[in-house]
mmCIF file of C-alpha atoms and ligand atoms in Angstrom:
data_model
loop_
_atom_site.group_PDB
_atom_site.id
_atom_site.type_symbol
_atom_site.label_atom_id
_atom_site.label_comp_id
_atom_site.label_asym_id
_atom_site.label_seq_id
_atom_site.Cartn_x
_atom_site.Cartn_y
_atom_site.Cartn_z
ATOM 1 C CA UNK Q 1 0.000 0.000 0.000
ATOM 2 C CA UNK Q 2 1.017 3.373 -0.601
ATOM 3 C CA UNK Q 3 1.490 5.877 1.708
ATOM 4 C CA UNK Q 4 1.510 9.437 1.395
ATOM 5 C CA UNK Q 5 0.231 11.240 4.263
ATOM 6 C CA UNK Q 6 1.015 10.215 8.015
ATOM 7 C CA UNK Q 7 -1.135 12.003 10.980
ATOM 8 C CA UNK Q 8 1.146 11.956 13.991
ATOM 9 C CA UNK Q 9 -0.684 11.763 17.837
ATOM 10 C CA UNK Q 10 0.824 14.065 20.579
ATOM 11 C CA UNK Q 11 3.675 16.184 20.297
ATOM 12 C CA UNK Q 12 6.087 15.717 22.815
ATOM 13 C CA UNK Q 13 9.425 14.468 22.832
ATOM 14 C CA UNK Q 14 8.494 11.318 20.500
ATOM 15 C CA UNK Q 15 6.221 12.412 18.589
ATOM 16 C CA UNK Q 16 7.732 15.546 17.699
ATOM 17 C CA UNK Q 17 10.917 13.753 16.959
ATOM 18 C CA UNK Q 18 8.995 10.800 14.317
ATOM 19 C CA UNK Q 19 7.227 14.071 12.719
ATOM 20 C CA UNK Q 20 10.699 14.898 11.990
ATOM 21 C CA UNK Q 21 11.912 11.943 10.141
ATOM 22 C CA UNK Q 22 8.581 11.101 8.008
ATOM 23 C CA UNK Q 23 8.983 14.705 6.778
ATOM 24 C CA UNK Q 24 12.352 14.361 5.992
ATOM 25 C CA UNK Q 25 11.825 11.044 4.137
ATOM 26 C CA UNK Q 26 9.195 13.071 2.372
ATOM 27 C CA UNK Q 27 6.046 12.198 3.349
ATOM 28 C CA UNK Q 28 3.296 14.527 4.029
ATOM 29 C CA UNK Q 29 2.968 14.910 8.130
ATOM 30 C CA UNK Q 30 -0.231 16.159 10.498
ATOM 31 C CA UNK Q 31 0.868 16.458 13.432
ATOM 32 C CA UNK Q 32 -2.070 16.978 16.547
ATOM 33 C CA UNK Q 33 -1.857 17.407 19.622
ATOM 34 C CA UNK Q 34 -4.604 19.043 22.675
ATOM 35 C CA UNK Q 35 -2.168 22.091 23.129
ATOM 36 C CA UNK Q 36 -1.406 25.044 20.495
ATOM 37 C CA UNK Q 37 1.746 25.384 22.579
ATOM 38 C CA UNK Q 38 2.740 21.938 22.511
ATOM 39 C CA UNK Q 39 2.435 22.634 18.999
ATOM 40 C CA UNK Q 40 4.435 25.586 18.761
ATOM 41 C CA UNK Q 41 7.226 23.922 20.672
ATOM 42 C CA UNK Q 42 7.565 21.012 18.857
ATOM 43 C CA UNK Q 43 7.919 23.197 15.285
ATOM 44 C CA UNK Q 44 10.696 24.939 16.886
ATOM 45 C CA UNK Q 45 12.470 22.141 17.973
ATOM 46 C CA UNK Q 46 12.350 20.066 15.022
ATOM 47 C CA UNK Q 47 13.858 22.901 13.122
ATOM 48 C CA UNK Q 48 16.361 23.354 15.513
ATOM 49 C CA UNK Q 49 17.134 19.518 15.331
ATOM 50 C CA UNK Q 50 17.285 19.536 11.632
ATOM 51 C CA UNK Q 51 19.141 22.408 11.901
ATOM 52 C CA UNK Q 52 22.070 20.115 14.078
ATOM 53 C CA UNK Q 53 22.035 17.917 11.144
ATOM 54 C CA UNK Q 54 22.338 20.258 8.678
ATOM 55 C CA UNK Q 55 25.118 22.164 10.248
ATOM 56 C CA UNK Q 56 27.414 18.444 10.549
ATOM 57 C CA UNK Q 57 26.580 18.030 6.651
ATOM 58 C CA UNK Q 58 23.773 14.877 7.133
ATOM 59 C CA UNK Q 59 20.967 17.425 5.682
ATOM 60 C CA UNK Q 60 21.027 20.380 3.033
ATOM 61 C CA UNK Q 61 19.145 23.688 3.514
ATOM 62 C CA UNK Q 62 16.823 22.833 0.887
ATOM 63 C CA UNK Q 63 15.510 19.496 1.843
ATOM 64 C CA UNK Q 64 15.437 20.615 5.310
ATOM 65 C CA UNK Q 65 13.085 23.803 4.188
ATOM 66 C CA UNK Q 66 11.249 21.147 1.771
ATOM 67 C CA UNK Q 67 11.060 19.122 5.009
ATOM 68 C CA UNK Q 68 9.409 21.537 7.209
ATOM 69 C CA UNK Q 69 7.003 22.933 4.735
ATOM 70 C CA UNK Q 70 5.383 19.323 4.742
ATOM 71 C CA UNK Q 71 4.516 19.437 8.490
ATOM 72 C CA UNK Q 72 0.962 20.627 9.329
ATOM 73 C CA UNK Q 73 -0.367 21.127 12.732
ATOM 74 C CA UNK Q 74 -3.772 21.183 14.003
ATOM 75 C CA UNK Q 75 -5.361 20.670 17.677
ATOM 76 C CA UNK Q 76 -8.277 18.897 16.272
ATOM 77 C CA UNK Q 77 -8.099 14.700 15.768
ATOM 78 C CA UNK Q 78 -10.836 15.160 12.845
ATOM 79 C CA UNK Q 79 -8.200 16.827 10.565
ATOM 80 C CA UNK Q 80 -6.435 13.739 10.731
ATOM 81 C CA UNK Q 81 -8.826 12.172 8.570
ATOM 82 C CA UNK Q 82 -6.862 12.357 5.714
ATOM 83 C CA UNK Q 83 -3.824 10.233 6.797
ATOM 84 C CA UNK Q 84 -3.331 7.327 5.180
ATOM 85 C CA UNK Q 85 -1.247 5.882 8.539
ATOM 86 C CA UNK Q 86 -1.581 7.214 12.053
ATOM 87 C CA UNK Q 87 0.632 6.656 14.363
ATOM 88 C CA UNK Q 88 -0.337 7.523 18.397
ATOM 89 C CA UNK Q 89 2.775 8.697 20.697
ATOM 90 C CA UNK Q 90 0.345 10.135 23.113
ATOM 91 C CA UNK Q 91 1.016 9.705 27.065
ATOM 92 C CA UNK Q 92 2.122 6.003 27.719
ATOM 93 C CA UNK Q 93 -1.767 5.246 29.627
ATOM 94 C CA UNK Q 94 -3.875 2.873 27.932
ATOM 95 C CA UNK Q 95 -7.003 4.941 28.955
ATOM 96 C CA UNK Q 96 -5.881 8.340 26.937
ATOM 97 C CA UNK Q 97 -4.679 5.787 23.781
ATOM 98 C CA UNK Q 98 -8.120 4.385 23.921
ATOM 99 C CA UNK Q 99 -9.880 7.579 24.260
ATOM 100 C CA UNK Q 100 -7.680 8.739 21.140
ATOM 101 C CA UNK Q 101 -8.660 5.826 18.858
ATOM 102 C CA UNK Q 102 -11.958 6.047 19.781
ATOM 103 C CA UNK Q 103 -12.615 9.487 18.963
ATOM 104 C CA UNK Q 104 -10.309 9.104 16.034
ATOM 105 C CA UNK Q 105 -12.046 5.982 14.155
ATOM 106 C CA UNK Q 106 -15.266 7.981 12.739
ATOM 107 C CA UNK Q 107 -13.257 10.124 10.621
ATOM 108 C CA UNK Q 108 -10.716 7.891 8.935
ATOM 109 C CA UNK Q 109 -10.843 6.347 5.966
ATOM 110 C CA UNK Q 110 -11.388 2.194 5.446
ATOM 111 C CA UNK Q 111 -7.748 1.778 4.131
ATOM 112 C CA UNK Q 112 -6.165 3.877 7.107
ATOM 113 C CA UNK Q 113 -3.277 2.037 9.020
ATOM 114 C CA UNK Q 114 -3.569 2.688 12.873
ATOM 115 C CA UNK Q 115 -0.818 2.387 14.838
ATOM 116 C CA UNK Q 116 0.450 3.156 18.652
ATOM 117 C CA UNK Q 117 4.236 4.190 19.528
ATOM 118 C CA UNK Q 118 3.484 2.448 23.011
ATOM 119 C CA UNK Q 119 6.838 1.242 24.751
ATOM 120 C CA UNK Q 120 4.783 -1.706 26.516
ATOM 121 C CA UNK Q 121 1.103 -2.074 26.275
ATOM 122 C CA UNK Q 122 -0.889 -4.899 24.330
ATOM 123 C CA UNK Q 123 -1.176 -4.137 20.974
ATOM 124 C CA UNK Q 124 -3.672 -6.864 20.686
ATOM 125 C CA UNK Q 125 -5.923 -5.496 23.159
ATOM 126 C CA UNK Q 126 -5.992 -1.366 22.007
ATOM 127 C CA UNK Q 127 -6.309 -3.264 18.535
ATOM 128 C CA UNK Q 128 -9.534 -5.448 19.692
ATOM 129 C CA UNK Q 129 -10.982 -1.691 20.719
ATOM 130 C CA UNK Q 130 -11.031 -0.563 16.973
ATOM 131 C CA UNK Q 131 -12.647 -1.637 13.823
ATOM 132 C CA UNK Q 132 -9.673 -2.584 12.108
ATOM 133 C CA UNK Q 133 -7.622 -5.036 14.453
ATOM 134 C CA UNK Q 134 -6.086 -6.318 11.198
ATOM 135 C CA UNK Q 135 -5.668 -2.874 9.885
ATOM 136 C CA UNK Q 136 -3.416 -1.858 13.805
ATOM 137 C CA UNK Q 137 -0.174 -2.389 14.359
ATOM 138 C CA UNK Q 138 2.416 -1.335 17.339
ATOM 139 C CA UNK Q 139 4.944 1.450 15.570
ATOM 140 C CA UNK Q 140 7.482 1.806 18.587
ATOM 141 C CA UNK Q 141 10.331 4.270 18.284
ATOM 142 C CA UNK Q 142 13.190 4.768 20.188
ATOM 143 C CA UNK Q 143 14.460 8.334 21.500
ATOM 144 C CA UNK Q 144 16.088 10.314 20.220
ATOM 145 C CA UNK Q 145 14.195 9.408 17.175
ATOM 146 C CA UNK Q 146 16.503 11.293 14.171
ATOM 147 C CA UNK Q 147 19.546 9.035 16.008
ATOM 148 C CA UNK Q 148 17.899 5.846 16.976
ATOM 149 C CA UNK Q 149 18.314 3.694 14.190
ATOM 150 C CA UNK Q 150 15.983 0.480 15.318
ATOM 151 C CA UNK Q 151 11.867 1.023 14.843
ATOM 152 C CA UNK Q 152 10.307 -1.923 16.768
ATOM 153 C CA UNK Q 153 7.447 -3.340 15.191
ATOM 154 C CA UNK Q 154 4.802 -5.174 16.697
ATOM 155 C CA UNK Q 155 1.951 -7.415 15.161
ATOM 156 C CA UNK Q 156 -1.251 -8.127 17.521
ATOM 157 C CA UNK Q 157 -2.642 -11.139 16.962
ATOM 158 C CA UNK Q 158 -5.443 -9.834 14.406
ATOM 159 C CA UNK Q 159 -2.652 -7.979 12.200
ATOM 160 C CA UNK Q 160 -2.764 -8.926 8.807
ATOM 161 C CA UNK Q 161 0.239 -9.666 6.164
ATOM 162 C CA UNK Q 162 -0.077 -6.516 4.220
ATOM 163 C CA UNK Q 163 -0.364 -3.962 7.175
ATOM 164 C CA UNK Q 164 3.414 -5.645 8.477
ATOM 165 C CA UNK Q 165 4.683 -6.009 4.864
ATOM 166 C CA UNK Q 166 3.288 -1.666 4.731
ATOM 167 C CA UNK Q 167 5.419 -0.742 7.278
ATOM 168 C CA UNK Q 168 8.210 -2.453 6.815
ATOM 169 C CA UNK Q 169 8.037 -0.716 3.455
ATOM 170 C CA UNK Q 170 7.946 2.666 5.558
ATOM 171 C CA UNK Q 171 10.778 1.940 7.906
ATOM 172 C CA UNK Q 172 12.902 1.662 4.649
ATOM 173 C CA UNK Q 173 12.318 4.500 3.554
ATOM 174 C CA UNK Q 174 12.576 6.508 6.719
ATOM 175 C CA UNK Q 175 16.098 4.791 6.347
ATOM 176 C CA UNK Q 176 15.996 3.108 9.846
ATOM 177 C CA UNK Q 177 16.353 -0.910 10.354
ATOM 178 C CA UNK Q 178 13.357 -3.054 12.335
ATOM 179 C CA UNK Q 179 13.207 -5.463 14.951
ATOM 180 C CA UNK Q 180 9.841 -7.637 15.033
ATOM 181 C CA UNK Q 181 8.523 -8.263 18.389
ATOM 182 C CA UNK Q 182 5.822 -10.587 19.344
ATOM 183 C CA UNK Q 183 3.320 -8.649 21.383
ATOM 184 C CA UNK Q 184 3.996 -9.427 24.643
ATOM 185 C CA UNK Q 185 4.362 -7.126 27.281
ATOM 186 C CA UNK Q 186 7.372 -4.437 26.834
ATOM 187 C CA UNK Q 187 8.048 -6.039 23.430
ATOM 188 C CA UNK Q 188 11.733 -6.382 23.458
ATOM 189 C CA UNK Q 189 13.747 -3.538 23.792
ATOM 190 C CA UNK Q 190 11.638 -2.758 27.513
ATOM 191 C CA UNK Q 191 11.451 -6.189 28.612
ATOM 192 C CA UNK Q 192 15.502 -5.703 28.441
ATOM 193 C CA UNK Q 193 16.460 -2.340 29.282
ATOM 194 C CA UNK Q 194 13.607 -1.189 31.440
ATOM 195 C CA UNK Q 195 15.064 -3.978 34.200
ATOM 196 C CA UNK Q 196 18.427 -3.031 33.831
ATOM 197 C CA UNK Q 197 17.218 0.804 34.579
ATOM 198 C CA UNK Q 198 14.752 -0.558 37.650
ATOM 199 C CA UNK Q 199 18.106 -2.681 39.396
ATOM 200 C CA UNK Q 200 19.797 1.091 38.524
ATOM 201 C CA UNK Q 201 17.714 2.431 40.979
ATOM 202 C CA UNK Q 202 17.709 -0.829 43.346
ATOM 203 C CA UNK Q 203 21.597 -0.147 43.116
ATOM 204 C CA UNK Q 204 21.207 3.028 44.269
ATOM 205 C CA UNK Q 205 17.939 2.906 46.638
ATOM 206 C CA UNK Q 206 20.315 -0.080 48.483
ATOM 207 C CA UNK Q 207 23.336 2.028 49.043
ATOM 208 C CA UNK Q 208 25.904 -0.249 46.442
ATOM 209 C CA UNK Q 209 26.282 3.151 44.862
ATOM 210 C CA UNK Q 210 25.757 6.651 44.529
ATOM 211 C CA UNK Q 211 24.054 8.013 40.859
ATOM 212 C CA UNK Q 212 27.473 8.959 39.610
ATOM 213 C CA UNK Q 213 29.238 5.854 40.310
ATOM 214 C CA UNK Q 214 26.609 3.660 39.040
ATOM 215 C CA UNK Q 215 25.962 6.264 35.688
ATOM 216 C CA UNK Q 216 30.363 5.889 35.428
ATOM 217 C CA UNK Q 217 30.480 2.260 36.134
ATOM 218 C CA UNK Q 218 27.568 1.418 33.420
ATOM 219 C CA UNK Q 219 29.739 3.975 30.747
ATOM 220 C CA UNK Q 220 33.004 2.924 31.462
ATOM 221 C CA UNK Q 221 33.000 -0.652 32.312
ATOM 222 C CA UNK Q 222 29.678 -1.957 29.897
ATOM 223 C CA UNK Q 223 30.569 0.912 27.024
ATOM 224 C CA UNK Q 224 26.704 2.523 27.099
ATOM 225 C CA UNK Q 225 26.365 6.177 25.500
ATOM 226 C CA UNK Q 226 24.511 7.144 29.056
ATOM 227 C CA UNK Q 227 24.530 5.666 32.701
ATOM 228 C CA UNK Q 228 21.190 3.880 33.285
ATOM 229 C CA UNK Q 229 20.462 6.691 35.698
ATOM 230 C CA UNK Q 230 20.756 9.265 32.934
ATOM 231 C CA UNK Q 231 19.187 7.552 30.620
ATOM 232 C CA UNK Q 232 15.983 7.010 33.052
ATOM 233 C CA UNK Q 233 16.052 10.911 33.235
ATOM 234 C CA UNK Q 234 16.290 11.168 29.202
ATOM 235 C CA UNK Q 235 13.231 8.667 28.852
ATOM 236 C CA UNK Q 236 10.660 10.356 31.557
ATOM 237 C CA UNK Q 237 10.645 8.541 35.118
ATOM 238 C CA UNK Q 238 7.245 8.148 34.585
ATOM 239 C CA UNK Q 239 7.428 6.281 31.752
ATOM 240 C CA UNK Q 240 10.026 3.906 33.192
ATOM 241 C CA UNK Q 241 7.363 3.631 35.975
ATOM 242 C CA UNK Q 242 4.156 2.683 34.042
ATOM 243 C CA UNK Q 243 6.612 0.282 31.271
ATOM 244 C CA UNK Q 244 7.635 -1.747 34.742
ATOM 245 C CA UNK Q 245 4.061 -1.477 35.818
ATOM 246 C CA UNK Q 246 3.219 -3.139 32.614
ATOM 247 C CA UNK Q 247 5.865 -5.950 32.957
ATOM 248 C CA UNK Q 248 4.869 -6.757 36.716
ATOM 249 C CA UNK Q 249 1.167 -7.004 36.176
ATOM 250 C CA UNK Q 250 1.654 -8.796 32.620
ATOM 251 C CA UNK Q 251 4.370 -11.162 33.650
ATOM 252 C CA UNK Q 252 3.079 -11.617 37.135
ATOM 253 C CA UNK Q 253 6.388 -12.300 38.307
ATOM 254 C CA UNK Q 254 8.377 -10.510 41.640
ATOM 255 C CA UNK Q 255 11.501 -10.191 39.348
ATOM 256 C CA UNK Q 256 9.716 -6.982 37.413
ATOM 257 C CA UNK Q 257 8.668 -5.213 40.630
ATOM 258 C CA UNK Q 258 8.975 -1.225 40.224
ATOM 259 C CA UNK Q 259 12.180 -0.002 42.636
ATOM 260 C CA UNK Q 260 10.297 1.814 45.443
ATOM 261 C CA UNK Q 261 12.691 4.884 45.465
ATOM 262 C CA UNK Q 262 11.379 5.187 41.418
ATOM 263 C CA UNK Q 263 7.692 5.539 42.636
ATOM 264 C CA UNK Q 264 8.963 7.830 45.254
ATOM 265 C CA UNK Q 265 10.729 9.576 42.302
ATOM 266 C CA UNK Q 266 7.563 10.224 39.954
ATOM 267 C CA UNK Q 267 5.671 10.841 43.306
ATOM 268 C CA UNK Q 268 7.738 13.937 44.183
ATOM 269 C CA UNK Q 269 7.058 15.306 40.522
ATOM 270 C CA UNK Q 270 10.859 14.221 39.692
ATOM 271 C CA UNK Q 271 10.350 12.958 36.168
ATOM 272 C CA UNK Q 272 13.555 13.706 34.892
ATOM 273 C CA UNK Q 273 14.553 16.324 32.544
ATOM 274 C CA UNK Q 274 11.365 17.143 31.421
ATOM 275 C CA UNK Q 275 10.816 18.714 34.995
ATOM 276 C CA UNK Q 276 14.343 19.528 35.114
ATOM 277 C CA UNK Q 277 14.356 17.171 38.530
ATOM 278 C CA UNK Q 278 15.282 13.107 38.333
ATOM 279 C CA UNK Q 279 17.830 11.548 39.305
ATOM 280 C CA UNK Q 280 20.004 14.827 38.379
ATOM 281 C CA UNK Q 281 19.060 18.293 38.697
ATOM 282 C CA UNK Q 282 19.061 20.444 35.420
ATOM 283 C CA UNK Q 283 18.722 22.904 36.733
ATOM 284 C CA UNK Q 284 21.929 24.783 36.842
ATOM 285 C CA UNK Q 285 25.003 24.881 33.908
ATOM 286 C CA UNK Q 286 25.905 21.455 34.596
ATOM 287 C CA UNK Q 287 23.567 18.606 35.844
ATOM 288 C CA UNK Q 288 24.016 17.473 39.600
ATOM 289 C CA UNK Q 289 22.917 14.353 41.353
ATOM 290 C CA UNK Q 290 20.043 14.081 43.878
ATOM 291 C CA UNK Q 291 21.035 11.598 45.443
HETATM 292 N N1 LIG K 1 17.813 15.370 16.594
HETATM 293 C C1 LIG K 1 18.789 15.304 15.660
HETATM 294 N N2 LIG K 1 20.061 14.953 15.959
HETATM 295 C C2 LIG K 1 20.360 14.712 17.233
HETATM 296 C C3 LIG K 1 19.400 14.744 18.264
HETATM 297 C C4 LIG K 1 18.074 15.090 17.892
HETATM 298 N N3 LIG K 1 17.077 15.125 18.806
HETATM 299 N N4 LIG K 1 19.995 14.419 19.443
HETATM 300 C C5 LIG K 1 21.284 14.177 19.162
HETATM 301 N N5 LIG K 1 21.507 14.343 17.830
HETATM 302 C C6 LIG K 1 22.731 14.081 17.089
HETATM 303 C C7 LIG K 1 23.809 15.073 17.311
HETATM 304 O O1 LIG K 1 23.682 16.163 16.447
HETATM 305 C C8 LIG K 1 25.065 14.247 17.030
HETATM 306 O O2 LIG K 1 25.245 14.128 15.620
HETATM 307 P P1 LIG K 1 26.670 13.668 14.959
HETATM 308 O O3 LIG K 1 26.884 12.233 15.325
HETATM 309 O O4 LIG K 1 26.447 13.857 13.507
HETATM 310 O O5 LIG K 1 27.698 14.557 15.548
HETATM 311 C C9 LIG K 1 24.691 12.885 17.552
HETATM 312 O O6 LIG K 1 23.262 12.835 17.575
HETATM 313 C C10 LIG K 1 25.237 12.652 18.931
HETATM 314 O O7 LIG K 1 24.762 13.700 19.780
HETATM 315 P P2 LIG K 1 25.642 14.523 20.808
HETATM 316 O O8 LIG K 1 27.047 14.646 20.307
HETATM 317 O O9 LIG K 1 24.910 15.756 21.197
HETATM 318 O O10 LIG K 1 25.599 13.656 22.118
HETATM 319 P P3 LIG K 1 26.094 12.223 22.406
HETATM 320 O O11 LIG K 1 27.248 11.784 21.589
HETATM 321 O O12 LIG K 1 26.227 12.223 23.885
HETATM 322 O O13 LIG K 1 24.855 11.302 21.991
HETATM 323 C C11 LIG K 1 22.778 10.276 22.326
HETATM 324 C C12 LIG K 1 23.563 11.560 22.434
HETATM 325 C C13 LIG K 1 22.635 9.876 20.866
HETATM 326 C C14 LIG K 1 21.392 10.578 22.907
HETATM 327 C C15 LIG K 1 23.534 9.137 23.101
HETATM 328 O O14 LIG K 1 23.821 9.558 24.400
HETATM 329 C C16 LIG K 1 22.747 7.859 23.177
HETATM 330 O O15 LIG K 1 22.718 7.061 22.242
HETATM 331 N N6 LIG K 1 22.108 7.622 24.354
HETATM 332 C C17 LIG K 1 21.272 6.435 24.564
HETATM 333 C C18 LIG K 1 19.923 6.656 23.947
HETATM 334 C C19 LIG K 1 19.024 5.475 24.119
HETATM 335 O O16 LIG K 1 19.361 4.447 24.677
HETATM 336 N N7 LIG K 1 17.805 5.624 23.604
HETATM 337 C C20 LIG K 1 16.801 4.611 23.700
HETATM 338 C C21 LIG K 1 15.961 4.893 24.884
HETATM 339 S S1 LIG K 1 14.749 3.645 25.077
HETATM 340 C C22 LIG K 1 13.490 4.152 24.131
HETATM 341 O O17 LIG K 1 13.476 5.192 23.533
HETATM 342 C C23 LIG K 1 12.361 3.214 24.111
HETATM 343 C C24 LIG K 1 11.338 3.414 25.131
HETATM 344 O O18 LIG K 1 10.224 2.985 24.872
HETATM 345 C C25 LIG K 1 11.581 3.988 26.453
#
């Protein structure tokens, strides 16, 4: 199937940052969310992203204009009628993803693709809520998306041949390489990493060690890009909460259990550097642990 027009759901950090990539692999890009601000921001930051990879040579002037001029914004779901794929990176709670599809489905057309950007929850199950379970499909991107190279992709049980074959067609083109998950619960890029961050925070909620050591020893002696304490501050706390939420309840088993100092984390508002509070502070020139 061919597809020309993508509607992107919510405009934060994700979905700003796959509005950014389907417009610079030339598609045609709607991007909603409930906020004209959240709107606003997320214009200026994906030219100011595109503008970081036109300045090291990756992107030229022109496609990056040619790029921007094929985003379109709009606060109101009905516009994104036209899309030929969605793709929802709203808040990771089933509830709002529901709500979304659900007010979504009377204005799209019978050959739309649906799809969710959820780190963790059943595909299968938001799927079974629409009428096109063989038509829905989990789309999962990793952060920052213009950098990330994998796109997971997720069939429910309902999704048909030519919906998988359709965006693995997509993923080409975007450039980026896929992983196929079976949907169970955190796929399995979560059902990996989001542990590793959780016995982070055991690490450090027990005393072994203090956020810089553990964020050094995780650099330095396993070679990751960012401690897993960083990292959990890059992703949202939040999010690491409700994707370990999803493994414990799914899996049913003790080894998932959310670190207690994590809940006590989102709890105090701490998200991470979206609140400019996690695990460091942002606050000042240079970041500082809390802990
Ligand atoms: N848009 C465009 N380009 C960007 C960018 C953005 N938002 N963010 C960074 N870049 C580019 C930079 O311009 C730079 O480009 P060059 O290589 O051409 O120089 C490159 O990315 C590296 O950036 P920096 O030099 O600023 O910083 P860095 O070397 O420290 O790398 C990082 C930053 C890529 C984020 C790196 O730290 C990293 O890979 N961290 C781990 C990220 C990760 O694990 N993400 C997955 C999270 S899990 C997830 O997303 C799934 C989920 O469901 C929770």
């Amino acid at each position: 199937m061919d597809i020309k027009t993508v509607g992107i759901v919510g405009a934060g950090q994700m979905g700003n940052g796959i509005a950014h990539v389907f417009a610079l692999a030339g598609y045609d890009v709607l991007l909603n969310d409930i906020s004209e601000d959240a709107l606003r921001k997320s214009l200026d930051l994906i030219d100011r992203n595109i503008d970081r990879q036109v300045s090291r040579g990756k992107v030229s002037e022109e496609d990056k204009n040619a790029a921007l001029a094929r985003i379109s914004t709009t606060t109101k779901l009905s516009d994104l009628g036209v899309s030929d794929l969605v793709i929802e990176a709203a808040t990771e709670r089933e509830t709002v993803k529901q709500a979304i599809f659900e007010d979504l489905l009377p204005h799209i057309q019978p050959h739309t693709i649906l799809t969710s950007n959820t780190s963790s929850i059943s595909i299968t199950r938001l799927a079974s809520r629409t009428d096109r379970p063989e038509k829905f499909m989990g789309f999962h991107f990793m952060n920052p998306v213009p950098v990330m190279q994998l796109v997971e992709l997720i069939r429910g049980i309902a999704t048909d041949d030519k919906t998988y074959k359709t965006l693995l067609g997509v993923v080409e083109k975007l450039g980026k390489t896929t992983a196929s998950a079976e949907d169970f619960p955190g796929f399995i890029v979560n059902r990996i990493l989001m542990p590793m961050i959780n016995e982070a925070v055991y690490t450090l909620y027990e005393g072994v060690g203090s956020v810089k050591s553990i964020d050094e020893a995780m650099k330095l002696g396993a070679n990751h890009p960012m401690g897993p304490l960083e990292l959990a501050d890059f992703i949202g706390l939040d999010t690491c909460l409700a994707i370990m939420n999803v493994l414990h309840d799914g899996l049913a088993d003790t080894k998932y259990r959310p670190c207690p100092l994590l809940t006590k984390y989102v709890e105090a508002g701490w998200l991470g550097r979206k609140t400019d509070r996690g695990f460091y502070d942002y606050r000042g020139e240079t970041p500082v642990p809390t802990r």
